Short mmCIF file of C-alpha atoms in Angstrom, two decimals:
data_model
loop_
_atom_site.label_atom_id
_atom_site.label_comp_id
_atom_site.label_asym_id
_atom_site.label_seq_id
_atom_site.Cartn_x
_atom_site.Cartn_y
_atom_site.Cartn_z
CA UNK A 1 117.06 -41.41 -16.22
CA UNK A 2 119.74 -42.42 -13.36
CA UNK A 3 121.86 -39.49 -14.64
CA UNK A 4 119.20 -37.24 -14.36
CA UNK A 5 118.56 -38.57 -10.95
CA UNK A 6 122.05 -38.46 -10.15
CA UNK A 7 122.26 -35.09 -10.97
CA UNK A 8 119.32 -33.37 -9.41
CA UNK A 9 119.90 -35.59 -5.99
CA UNK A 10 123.63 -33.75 -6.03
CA UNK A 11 122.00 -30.26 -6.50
CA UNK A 12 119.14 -30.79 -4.42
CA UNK A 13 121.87 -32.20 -1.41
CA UNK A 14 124.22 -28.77 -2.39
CA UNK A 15 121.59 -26.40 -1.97
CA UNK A 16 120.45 -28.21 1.20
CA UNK A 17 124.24 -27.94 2.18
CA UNK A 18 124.33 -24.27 1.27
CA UNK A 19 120.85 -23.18 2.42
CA UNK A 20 122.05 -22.18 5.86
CA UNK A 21 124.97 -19.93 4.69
CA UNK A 22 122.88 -18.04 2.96
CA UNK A 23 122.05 -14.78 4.91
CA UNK A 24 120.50 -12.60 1.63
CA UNK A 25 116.48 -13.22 1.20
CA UNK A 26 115.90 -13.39 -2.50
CA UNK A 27 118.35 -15.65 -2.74
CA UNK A 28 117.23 -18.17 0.02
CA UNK A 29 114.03 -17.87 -1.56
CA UNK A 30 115.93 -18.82 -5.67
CA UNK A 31 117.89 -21.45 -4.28
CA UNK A 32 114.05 -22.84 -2.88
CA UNK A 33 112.68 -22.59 -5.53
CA UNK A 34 115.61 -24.34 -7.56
CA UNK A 35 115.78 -27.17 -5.00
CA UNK A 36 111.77 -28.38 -5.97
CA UNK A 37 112.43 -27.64 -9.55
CA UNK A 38 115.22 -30.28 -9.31
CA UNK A 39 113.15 -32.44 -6.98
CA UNK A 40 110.59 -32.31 -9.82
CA UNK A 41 112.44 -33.42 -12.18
CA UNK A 42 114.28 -36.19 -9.90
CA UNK A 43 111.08 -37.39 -9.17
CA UNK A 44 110.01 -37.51 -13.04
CA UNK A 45 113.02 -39.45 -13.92
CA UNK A 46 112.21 -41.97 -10.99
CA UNK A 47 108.85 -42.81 -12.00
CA UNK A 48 109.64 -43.42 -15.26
CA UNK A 49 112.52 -45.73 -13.84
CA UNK A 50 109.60 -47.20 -12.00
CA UNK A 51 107.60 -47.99 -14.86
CA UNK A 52 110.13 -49.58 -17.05
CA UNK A 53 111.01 -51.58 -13.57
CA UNK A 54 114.55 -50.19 -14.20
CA UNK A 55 117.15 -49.81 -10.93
CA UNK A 56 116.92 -46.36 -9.79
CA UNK A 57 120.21 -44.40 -9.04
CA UNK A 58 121.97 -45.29 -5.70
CA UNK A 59 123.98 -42.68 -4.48
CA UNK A 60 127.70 -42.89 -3.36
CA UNK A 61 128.19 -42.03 0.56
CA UNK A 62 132.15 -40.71 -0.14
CA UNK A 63 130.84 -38.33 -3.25
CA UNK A 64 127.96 -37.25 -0.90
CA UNK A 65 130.92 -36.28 1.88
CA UNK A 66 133.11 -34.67 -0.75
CA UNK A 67 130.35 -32.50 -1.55
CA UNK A 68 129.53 -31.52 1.87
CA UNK A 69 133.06 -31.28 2.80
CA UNK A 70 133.82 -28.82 -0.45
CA UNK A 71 130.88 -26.65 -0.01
CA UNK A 72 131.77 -26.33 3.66
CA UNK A 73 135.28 -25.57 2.64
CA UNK A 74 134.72 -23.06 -0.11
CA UNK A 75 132.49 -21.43 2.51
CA UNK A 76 134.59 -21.28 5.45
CA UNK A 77 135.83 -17.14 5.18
CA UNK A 78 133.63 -16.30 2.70
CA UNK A 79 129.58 -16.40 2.86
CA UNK A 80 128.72 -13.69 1.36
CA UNK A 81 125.71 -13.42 -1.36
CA UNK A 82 127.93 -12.71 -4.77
CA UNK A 83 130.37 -16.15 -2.97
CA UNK A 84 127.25 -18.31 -2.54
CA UNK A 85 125.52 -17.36 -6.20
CA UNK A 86 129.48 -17.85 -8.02
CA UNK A 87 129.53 -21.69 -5.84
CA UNK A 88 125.94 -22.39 -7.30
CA UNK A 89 126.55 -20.95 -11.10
CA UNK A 90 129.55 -23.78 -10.67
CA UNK A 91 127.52 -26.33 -10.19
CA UNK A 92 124.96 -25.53 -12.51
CA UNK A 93 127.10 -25.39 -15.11
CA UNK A 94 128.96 -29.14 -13.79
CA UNK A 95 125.61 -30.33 -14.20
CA UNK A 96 125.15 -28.83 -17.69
CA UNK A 97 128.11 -30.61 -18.67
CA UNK A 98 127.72 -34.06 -17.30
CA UNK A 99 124.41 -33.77 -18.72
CA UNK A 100 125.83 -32.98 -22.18
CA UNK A 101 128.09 -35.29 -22.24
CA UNK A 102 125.42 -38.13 -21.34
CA UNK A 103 123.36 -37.35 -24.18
CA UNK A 104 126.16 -37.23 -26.57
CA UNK A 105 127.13 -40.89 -25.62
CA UNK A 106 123.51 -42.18 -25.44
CA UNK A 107 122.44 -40.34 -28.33
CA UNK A 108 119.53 -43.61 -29.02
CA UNK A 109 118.29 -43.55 -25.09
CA UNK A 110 114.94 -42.60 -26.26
CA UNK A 111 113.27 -39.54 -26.95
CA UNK A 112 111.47 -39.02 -23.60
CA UNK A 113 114.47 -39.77 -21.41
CA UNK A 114 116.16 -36.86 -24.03
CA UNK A 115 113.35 -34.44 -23.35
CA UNK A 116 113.82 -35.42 -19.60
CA UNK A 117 117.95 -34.15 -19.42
CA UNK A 118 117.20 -31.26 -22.33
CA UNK A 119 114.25 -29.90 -19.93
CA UNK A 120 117.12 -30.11 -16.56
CA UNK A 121 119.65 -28.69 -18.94
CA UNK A 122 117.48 -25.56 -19.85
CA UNK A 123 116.36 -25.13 -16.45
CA UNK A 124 120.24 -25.08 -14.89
CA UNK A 125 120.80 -22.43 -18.00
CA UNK A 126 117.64 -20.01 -16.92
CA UNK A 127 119.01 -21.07 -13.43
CA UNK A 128 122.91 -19.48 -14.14
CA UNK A 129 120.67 -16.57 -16.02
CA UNK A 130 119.28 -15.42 -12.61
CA UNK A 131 122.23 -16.42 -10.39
CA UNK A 132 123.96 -14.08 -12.26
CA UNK A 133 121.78 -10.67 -11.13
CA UNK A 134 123.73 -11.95 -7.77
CA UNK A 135 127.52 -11.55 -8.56
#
């Protein structure tokens, strides 16, 4: 569950990062809509955390700068819509990955927590899917 939260608290701080370079609509309104998916899902793996009195996920101040600071750089010349929907396919699929690799080394963490990182998996997949009408 801290993975999961770790995860959706980086996308959910990239799009908020992003959200103001972002000069086309539809995809203002997608990367919304993707930020309270991943809320949703943050806040799932948090209650559980809550119920099984387990430490939640405390996040790291330097990864939260290096994030801000990349995004910012990788944006600097370049803000345009296809840019923007190539930097957030990226991190989709760096989430997809760290995700997969979690389960694969706690393959016994429990079938809900599973469901939990298969659901965030799927929906950064669908995510890419749509991104991808963008490039």
């Amino acid at each position: 569950y801290r993975e999961i939260q770790r995860n959706t608290e980086m996308a959910m701080k990239a799009i908020d990062t992003i959200s103001d370079k972002v000069y086309d609509e539809r995809l203002a309104l997608q990367i919304s809509r993707q930020s309270v998916k991943y809320s949703e899902l943050h806040n799932e793996a948090s209650k559980q955390l809550i119920a099984a009195k387990a430490e939640s996920y405390r996040g790291n101040h330097l990864a939260d700068i290096m994030l801000k600071t990349g995004i910012h750089y990788n944006t600097l010349l370049n803000t345009s819509t296809e840019h923007i929907a190539e930097l957030m396919i990226k991190g989709s699929n760096n989430g997809i990955l760290e995700m997969s690799k979690v389960l694969k080394h706690n393959a016994e963490a429990g079938e809900k927590p599973v469901a939990l990182a298969k659901q965030l998996i799927d929906f950064e997949e669908k995510s890419i899917g749509v991104l991808k009408d963008y490039l």
